[in-house]
Amino acid sequence: MKDHEIDDVVFEDADEESDSNALTQKIKKLQHKIAELEKEKTEYLDGWQRSRADYANLQKNQDEDKKHLRSIIEEDFIHELLPVVDSFEQAFNNKVAWEAVDANWRTGVEYIYQQLMTALENHSLHAFGKIGELFDPSRHHAVSETPTTEKKLDHTVATVLQRGFLIGNDVVRPARVSVYTYSS
């Protein structure tokens, strides 16, 4: 008899007189070994697929965290720029002083203001707060009331003291306004 080893299983050359039980035992051992290897392969495959999914989720979470951090930084930066915008608008609203300034210089300052506003709009910042708008307490901060006898003006903006700003649909700063109140 010759012995051959394959994966720790010993095969003996069987002649016609070999015991069929021994062959059946060896087949069962091989089938058991195959089942174990298939189970191990499945575990490795499952583990690899889980790891791949975990990595994809990690990348997605990191991307979301980066976007969130960027929006926080952007909003903080915009909050720092709003007083600059207010200063420009206060200068423009002081008509007597503004008209006394050299026309070329005024044009240059207005151009700089437009560049600033365009840059802010490119980052989804939009101004709001106009006379005649319906007062919305989620967007406006009423600092005073202005009496009116016109019913249609009731609860509309009478004066804008400071414009409000939105990023997307979120209020960054409410508009400070005076609101008409109807009294007959």
Short mmCIF file of C-alpha atoms in Angstrom, two decimals:
data_model
loop_
_atom_site.label_atom_id
_atom_site.label_comp_id
_atom_site.label_asym_id
_atom_site.label_seq_id
_atom_site.Cartn_x
_atom_site.Cartn_y
_atom_site.Cartn_z
CA MET A 1 0.00 0.00 0.00
CA LYS A 2 1.10 3.57 -0.81
CA ASP A 3 0.31 6.52 1.40
CA HIS A 4 -0.49 9.99 -0.07
CA GLU A 5 -1.13 13.02 2.19
CA ILE A 6 -3.50 15.79 1.10
CA ASP A 7 -4.41 18.43 3.74
CA ASP A 8 -3.68 16.13 6.65
CA VAL A 9 -5.91 13.42 5.25
CA VAL A 10 -4.17 10.17 4.42
CA PHE A 11 -5.27 8.22 1.32
CA GLU A 12 -4.29 4.64 0.89
CA ASP A 13 -4.38 2.96 -2.48
CA ALA A 14 -7.39 0.76 -2.28
CA ASP A 15 -7.62 -2.46 -4.08
CA GLU A 16 -10.83 -4.28 -4.71
CA GLU A 17 -10.70 -5.84 -1.30
CA SER A 18 -10.47 -2.51 0.62
CA ASP A 19 -12.93 -1.92 3.25
CA SER A 20 -15.72 0.38 2.00
CA ASN A 21 -16.17 1.67 5.55
CA ALA A 22 -12.67 3.14 5.58
CA LEU A 23 -13.33 4.87 2.26
CA THR A 24 -16.68 6.16 3.49
CA GLN A 25 -14.98 7.48 6.65
CA LYS A 26 -12.37 9.31 4.59
CA ILE A 27 -15.04 10.81 2.30
CA LYS A 28 -16.97 12.02 5.37
CA LYS A 29 -13.77 13.58 6.79
CA LEU A 30 -13.15 15.34 3.47
CA GLN A 31 -16.74 16.54 3.29
CA HIS A 32 -16.46 17.80 6.86
CA LYS A 33 -13.19 19.59 6.00
CA ILE A 34 -14.81 21.15 2.91
CA ALA A 35 -17.77 22.33 5.01
CA GLU A 36 -15.39 23.90 7.54
CA LEU A 37 -13.44 25.64 4.79
CA GLU A 38 -16.63 26.94 3.17
CA LYS A 39 -17.81 28.23 6.56
CA GLU A 40 -14.44 29.92 7.09
CA LYS A 41 -14.58 31.42 3.57
CA THR A 42 -18.08 32.76 4.26
CA GLU A 43 -16.92 34.30 7.55
CA TYR A 44 -13.98 35.98 5.82
CA LEU A 45 -16.22 37.25 3.02
CA ASP A 46 -18.80 38.56 5.48
CA GLY A 47 -16.08 40.25 7.51
CA TRP A 48 -14.60 41.84 4.40
CA GLN A 49 -18.01 43.07 3.26
CA ARG A 50 -18.74 44.50 6.74
CA SER A 51 -15.36 46.24 6.77
CA ARG A 52 -15.99 47.66 3.32
CA ALA A 53 -19.43 48.94 4.38
CA ASP A 54 -17.96 50.39 7.61
CA TYR A 55 -15.30 52.18 5.59
CA ALA A 56 -17.91 53.60 3.19
CA ASN A 57 -19.97 54.79 6.18
CA LEU A 58 -16.87 56.32 7.76
CA GLN A 59 -16.11 58.24 4.57
CA LYS A 60 -19.72 59.42 4.37
CA ASN A 61 -19.66 60.55 8.02
CA GLN A 62 -16.36 62.35 7.50
CA ASP A 63 -17.76 64.15 4.47
CA GLU A 64 -20.83 65.20 6.45
CA ASP A 65 -18.64 66.35 9.35
CA LYS A 66 -16.50 68.41 6.95
CA LYS A 67 -19.59 70.03 5.45
CA HIS A 68 -20.98 70.78 8.91
CA LEU A 69 -17.67 72.24 10.09
CA ARG A 70 -17.40 74.32 6.95
CA SER A 71 -20.92 75.70 7.42
CA ILE A 72 -20.12 76.62 11.05
CA ILE A 73 -16.91 78.39 10.01
CA GLU A 74 -18.69 80.11 7.13
CA GLU A 75 -21.54 81.27 9.38
CA ASP A 76 -19.09 82.59 12.00
CA PHE A 77 -17.20 84.46 9.30
CA ILE A 78 -20.41 85.93 7.94
CA HIS A 79 -21.38 87.09 11.46
CA GLU A 80 -18.06 88.95 11.59
CA LEU A 81 -18.74 90.61 8.22
CA LEU A 82 -22.30 91.77 8.97
CA PRO A 83 -21.14 94.85 10.94
CA VAL A 84 -19.07 95.83 7.88
CA VAL A 85 -22.18 95.56 5.69
CA ASP A 86 -24.11 97.61 8.26
CA SER A 87 -21.40 100.30 8.22
CA PHE A 88 -21.60 100.57 4.43
CA GLU A 89 -25.39 100.84 4.56
CA GLN A 90 -25.29 103.47 7.32
CA ALA A 91 -22.89 105.53 5.22
CA PHE A 92 -25.16 105.24 2.18
CA ASN A 93 -28.24 106.14 4.22
CA ASN A 94 -26.69 109.38 5.52
CA LYS A 95 -27.64 111.21 2.32
CA VAL A 96 -26.22 114.62 3.28
CA ALA A 97 -22.79 113.29 4.21
CA TRP A 98 -22.74 110.76 1.36
CA GLU A 99 -23.55 113.39 -1.28
CA ALA A 100 -20.76 115.62 0.08
CA VAL A 101 -18.16 112.96 -0.75
CA ASP A 102 -16.32 113.12 -4.10
CA ALA A 103 -18.38 111.33 -6.78
CA ASN A 104 -15.47 109.16 -7.96
CA TRP A 105 -14.75 108.05 -4.41
CA ARG A 106 -18.46 107.28 -3.83
CA THR A 107 -18.52 105.15 -6.99
CA GLY A 108 -15.46 103.22 -5.82
CA VAL A 109 -16.94 102.58 -2.36
CA GLU A 110 -20.26 101.49 -3.88
CA TYR A 111 -18.35 99.11 -6.16
CA ILE A 112 -16.49 97.61 -3.18
CA TYR A 113 -19.82 97.21 -1.36
CA GLN A 114 -21.29 95.40 -4.39
CA GLN A 115 -18.27 93.07 -4.51
CA LEU A 116 -18.73 92.26 -0.82
CA MET A 117 -22.45 91.59 -1.26
CA THR A 118 -21.83 89.42 -4.34
CA ALA A 119 -19.24 87.37 -2.42
CA LEU A 120 -21.70 86.89 0.45
CA GLU A 121 -24.50 85.92 -1.95
CA ASN A 122 -22.18 83.37 -3.55
CA HIS A 123 -22.06 81.75 -0.11
CA SER A 124 -25.88 81.62 0.03
CA LEU A 125 -26.27 84.74 2.20
CA HIS A 126 -29.29 86.81 1.21
CA ALA A 127 -30.54 90.04 2.72
CA PHE A 128 -34.17 90.56 3.58
CA GLY A 129 -36.29 93.19 5.27
CA LYS A 130 -38.21 95.61 3.10
CA ILE A 131 -40.84 98.18 3.86
CA GLY A 132 -44.29 96.73 3.21
CA GLU A 133 -43.35 93.08 3.95
CA LEU A 134 -45.70 91.18 6.18
CA PHE A 135 -44.21 91.03 9.68
CA ASP A 136 -42.92 87.53 10.45
CA PRO A 137 -41.70 87.06 14.05
CA SER A 138 -39.41 84.22 12.95
CA ARG A 139 -37.60 86.60 10.57
CA HIS A 140 -38.17 90.06 12.01
CA HIS A 141 -37.39 91.64 15.36
CA ALA A 142 -39.91 94.41 16.06
CA VAL A 143 -38.23 97.23 17.96
CA SER A 144 -41.16 99.65 17.74
CA GLU A 145 -44.69 100.09 16.49
CA THR A 146 -45.95 102.72 14.08
CA PRO A 147 -49.66 103.48 14.33
CA THR A 148 -51.69 103.54 11.11
CA THR A 149 -55.30 104.06 10.18
CA GLU A 150 -54.96 101.95 7.04
CA LYS A 151 -56.18 98.42 7.71
CA LYS A 152 -54.12 96.93 4.86
CA LEU A 153 -50.86 98.09 6.50
CA ASP A 154 -51.57 96.33 9.81
CA HIS A 155 -48.67 94.02 10.79
CA THR A 156 -46.48 95.06 7.88
CA VAL A 157 -42.98 96.53 8.09
CA ALA A 158 -43.06 100.32 8.40
CA THR A 159 -39.33 100.97 8.70
CA VAL A 160 -36.25 98.78 8.38
CA LEU A 161 -33.65 99.77 10.94
CA GLN A 162 -31.27 96.93 10.13
CA ARG A 163 -31.63 94.38 7.35
CA GLY A 164 -31.79 90.71 8.22
CA PHE A 165 -29.85 87.92 6.57
CA LEU A 166 -30.56 84.33 5.60
CA ILE A 167 -28.27 81.46 4.69
CA GLY A 168 -30.50 79.25 2.62
CA ASN A 169 -33.73 79.28 4.65
CA ASP A 170 -32.03 79.76 8.03
CA VAL A 171 -32.11 83.18 9.66
CA VAL A 172 -28.57 84.32 10.44
CA ARG A 173 -29.77 87.64 11.80
CA PRO A 174 -33.36 88.86 12.03
CA ALA A 175 -34.26 92.20 10.50
CA ARG A 176 -34.79 94.95 13.06
CA VAL A 177 -37.98 96.71 12.06
CA SER A 178 -40.78 99.01 13.09
CA VAL A 179 -44.21 97.47 12.48
CA TYR A 180 -47.45 99.17 11.54
CA THR A 181 -50.29 98.61 13.99
CA TYR A 182 -53.82 99.40 12.89
CA SER A 183 -56.06 101.45 15.09
CA SER A 184 -59.39 102.82 13.92
#
